[in-house]
Amino acid sequence: MEVTGNTILVTGGTSGIGRALAVALHQAGNTVIVAGRRQNLLDEIEAKYPGIVGMQLDVEDSSALQGFANEVQERFPNLNVLFNNAGIAGMEDYTADTVDVTRAKQTIATNITSVVELSAALLPHLRKQPKSTLMVTTSGLAFVPFPKGPVYSATKAFLHNWLDALRMQLRGTSVEVLELAPPYVQTELGGPQQAQDPRAMPLDAYTNEVMSILADPGKIEKGEVLVENVKHLRWAERDGHYEKTLEMFANF
Ligand SMILES: NC(=O)c1ccc[n+]([C@@H]2O[C@H](COP(=O)([O-])OP(=O)(O)OC[C@H]3O[C@@H](n4cnc5c(N)ncnc54)[C@H](OP(=O)(O)O)[C@@H]3O)[C@@H](O)[C@H]2O)c1
């Protein structure tokens, strides 16, 4: 993907990785639309970065997605990049007497269903653009699951698998399919403490490395945007340390 001159929709653009990449892409000369539920953050971003447009969206509200997609296409006919990044995480304890899967169901709706639906709604438009990109945020946990977060990890494995299939279907069209698989990064995805966790990669460092990868197609193999820190997870099975990593995660 060219890192300038695009019109980019970033879901989950109100905080964390989505916000940081939205700002970096805006500064690199793209028209950027950020979507999320928190209107106060959308307002703050619009005020702080003139030119970025905020649009409120709850991706869990399946009935709103087609209308949202229509509105984006009408307001931004040059839209050529969909960055499906919104996501939530959670944990389930399958050893409990009562296993609560409320959060797990929300996680499936947010991390899987909405990504499939929004992509389906916008792909016909993306295919009409001379050059376009569908990028989706997965996780290093797509490749080695985090035992305390089985559904979260599995949603990301789903996306990885789904993206591989989509890339083949869309071969020969104008749509490039990219997978952004972050390592553990300092955001509030898992709660406020994560943003300070020294074991997690600083958000600025992650954002800068991703931008340098996006700017150099030679650094993207098979559509996967992988920073150095995530490669031990991405290649754990191939390189023979899957079991050891899974065991290590169990004690995390
Ligand atoms: N941080 C990590 O360690 C890490 C590692 C691997 C992958 N990831 C992935 O990176 C992506 C971004 O997460 P993050 O770490 O940056 O955490 P974050 O700061 O919590 O960002 C999550 C974003 O998703 C949005 N979102 C959540 N539910 C939504 C909904 N129902 N409708 C619309 N937007 C929704 C949030 O916006 P609102 O609350 O305003 O709606 C927020 O902008 C996620 O897909 C996550 O799984 C993160």
Coordinates of N, CA and C in Angstrom, one line a residue, residues 171 178 212:
R171 N -7.1 -11.9 -5.4 CA -5.9 -11.9 -6.3 C -6.4 -11.5 -7.7
L178 N -4.2 -7.0 3.6 CA -3.0 -7.0 4.6 C -3.5 -7.5 6.0
S212 N 7.0 2.1 9.0 CA 8.2 1.9 8.1 C 8.0 0.6 7.3

